[in-house]
XYZ file of C-alpha atoms in Angstrom:
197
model
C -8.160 5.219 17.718
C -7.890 2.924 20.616
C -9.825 0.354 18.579
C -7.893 0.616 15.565
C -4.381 -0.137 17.898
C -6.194 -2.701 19.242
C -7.001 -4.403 15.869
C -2.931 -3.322 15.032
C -1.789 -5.065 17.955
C -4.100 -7.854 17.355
C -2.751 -8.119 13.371
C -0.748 -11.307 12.664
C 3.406 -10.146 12.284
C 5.146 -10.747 8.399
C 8.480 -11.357 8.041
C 10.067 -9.168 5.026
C 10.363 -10.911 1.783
C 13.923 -11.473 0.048
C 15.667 -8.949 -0.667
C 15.813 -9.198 -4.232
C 11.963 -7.715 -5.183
C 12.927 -4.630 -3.414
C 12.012 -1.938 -5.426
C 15.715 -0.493 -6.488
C 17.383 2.289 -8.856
C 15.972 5.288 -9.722
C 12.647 4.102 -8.016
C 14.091 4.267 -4.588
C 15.490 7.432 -5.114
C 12.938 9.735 -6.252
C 9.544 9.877 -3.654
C 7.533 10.174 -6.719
C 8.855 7.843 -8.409
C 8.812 5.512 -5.422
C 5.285 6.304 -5.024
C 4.008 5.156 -8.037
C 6.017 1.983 -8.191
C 5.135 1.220 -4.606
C 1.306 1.383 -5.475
C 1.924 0.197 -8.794
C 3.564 -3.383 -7.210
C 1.202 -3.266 -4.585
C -1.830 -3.535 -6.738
C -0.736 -5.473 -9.276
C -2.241 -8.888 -7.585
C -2.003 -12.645 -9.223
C -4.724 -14.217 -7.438
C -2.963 -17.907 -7.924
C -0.213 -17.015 -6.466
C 0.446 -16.497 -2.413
C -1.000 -13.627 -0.383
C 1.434 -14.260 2.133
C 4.266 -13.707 -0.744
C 2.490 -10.227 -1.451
C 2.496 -9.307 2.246
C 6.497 -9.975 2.957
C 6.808 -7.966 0.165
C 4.992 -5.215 1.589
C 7.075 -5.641 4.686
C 10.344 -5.599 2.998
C 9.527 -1.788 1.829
C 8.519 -1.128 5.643
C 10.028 2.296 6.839
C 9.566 3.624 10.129
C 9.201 7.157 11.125
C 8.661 8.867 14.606
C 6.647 12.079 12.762
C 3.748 12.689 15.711
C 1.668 13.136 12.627
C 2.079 10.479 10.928
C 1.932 8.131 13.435
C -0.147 9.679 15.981
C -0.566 7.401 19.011
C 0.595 4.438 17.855
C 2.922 2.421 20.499
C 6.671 2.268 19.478
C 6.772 -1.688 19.394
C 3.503 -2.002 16.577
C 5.229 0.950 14.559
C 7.218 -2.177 12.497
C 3.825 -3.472 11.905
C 2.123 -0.533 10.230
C 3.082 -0.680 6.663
C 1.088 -4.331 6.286
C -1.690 -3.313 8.640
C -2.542 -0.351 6.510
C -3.004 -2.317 3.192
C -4.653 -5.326 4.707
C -7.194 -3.484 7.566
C -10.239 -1.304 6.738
C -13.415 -1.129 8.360
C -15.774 0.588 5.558
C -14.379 -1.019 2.240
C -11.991 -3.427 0.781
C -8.461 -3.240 1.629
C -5.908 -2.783 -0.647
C -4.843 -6.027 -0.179
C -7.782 -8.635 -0.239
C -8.367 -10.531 2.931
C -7.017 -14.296 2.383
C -10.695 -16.086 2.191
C -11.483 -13.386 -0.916
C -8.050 -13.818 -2.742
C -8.316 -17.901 -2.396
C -12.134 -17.166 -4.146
C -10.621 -15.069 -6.983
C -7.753 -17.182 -7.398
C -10.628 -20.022 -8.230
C -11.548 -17.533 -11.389
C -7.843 -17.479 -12.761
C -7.625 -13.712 -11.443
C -5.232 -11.173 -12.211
C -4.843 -7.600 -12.048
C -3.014 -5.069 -14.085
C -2.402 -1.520 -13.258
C -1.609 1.763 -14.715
C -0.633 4.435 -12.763
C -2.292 7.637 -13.901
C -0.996 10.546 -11.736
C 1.157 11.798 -8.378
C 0.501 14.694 -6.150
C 1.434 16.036 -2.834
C -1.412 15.967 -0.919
C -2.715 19.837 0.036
C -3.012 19.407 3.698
C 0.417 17.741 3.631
C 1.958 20.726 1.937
C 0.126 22.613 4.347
C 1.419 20.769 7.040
C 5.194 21.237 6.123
C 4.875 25.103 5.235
C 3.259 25.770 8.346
C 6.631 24.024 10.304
C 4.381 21.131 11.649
C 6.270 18.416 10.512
C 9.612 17.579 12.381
C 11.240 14.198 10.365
C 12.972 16.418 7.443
C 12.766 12.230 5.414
C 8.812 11.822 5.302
C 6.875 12.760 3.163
C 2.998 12.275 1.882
C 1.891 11.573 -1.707
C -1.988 10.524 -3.514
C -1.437 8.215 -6.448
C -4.268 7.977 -8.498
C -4.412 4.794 -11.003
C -6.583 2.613 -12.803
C -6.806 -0.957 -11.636
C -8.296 -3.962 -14.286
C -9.675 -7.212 -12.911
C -9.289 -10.103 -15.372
C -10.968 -13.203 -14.451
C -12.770 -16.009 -15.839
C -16.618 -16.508 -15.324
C -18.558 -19.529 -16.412
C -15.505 -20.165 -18.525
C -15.206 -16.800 -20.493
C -12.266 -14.528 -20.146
C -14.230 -10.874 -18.366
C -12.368 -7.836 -17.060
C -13.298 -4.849 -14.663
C -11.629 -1.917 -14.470
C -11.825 0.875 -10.960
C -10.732 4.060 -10.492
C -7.953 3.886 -7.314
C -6.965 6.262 -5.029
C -4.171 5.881 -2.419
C -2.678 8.224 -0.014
C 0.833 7.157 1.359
C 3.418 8.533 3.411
C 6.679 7.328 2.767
C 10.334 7.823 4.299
C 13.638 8.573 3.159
C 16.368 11.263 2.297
C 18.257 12.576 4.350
C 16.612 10.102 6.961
C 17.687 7.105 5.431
C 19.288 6.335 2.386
C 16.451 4.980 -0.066
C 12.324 5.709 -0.098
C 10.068 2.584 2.115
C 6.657 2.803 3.153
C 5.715 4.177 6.313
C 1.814 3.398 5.987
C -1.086 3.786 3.687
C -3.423 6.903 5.101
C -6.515 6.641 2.624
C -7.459 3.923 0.157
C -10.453 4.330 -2.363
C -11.679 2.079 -5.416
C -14.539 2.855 -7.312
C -15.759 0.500 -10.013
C -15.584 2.498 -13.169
C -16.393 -0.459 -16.228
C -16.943 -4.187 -17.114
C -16.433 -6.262 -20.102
């Protein structure tokens, strides 16, 4: 863990994005609704366009929580920092969000992707977690969204898509703790490739 705060304290800050891409409505409102919108925006990627854009809009969705579980030992003053961290660090596999040398490559092939979300659960050990009275912020909550995530791109100058298999654990924050659902932090993040064309 100490590594990982290390490499959180390390992170380069974002400033939140306007105000105006919030997600809003019934999205906000609803954690599994917010959920799926959340990853939804969050993979849906236009490789021409700015990362940086991506990430403030990440940040603008930031919620904080001071759940022990969720965010174990991380130091009160990187808590603010989390959300981006989460999508943009992993040590095994590709983050959600592509580091900036990979999305300036893509954008080079015209790259896009689309997204459809497939499904929402409460994690089990999450449920567990709250029946068994070890959770003590009554506004967080955990959820997986599973969805399917299509690269389109252009190689040697035809128009070729590939298509993974996503899976992203989240907890997220809101009622009665605050008045609309943000992003605390991203807890697991999985893509397997599932086809090509």
């Amino acid at each position: 863990m100490t590594t990982e705060i290390e490499r959180l304290r390390a992170a380069a800050r974002v400033a939140p994005g306007p105000p105006g891409r919030r997600i809003t409505g019934d999205f906000s409102q609803q954690p599994d609704l917010y959920a799926a919108e959340f990853v939804r925006r969050l993979l849906t990627q236009d490789y021409r366009t700015s990362r940086a854009e991506h990430l403030a809009w990440v940040q603008s969705e930031a919620a904080q929580t001071s759940e022990p579980l969720v965010i174990g030992l991380v130091p009160k003053e990187l808590r603010d920092h989390l959300a981006v961290y989460s999508v943009t660090d992993a040590v095994s596999q590709p983050p959600a969000v592509l580091g900036q040398n990979e999305w300036t490559a893509l954008g080079l092939q015209d790259a896009y992707t689309t997204v459809r979300i497939e499904g929402v659960t409460e994690p089990m050990a999450w449920s567990t977690a709250v029946s068994s009275g070890r959770i003590s912020d009554p506004g967080i909550t955990g959820r997986e969204v599973a969805a399917a995530v299509t690269l389109h791109y252009r190689k040697e100058g035809k128009a070729v898509t590939s298509t993974s298999s996503v899976a992203m654990t989240l907890n997220i924050q809101g009622p009665p703790t605050r008045a609309s659902w943000g992003f605390v932090t991203a807890v697991t993040y999985s893509s397997l490739a599932v086809s090509a064309s």
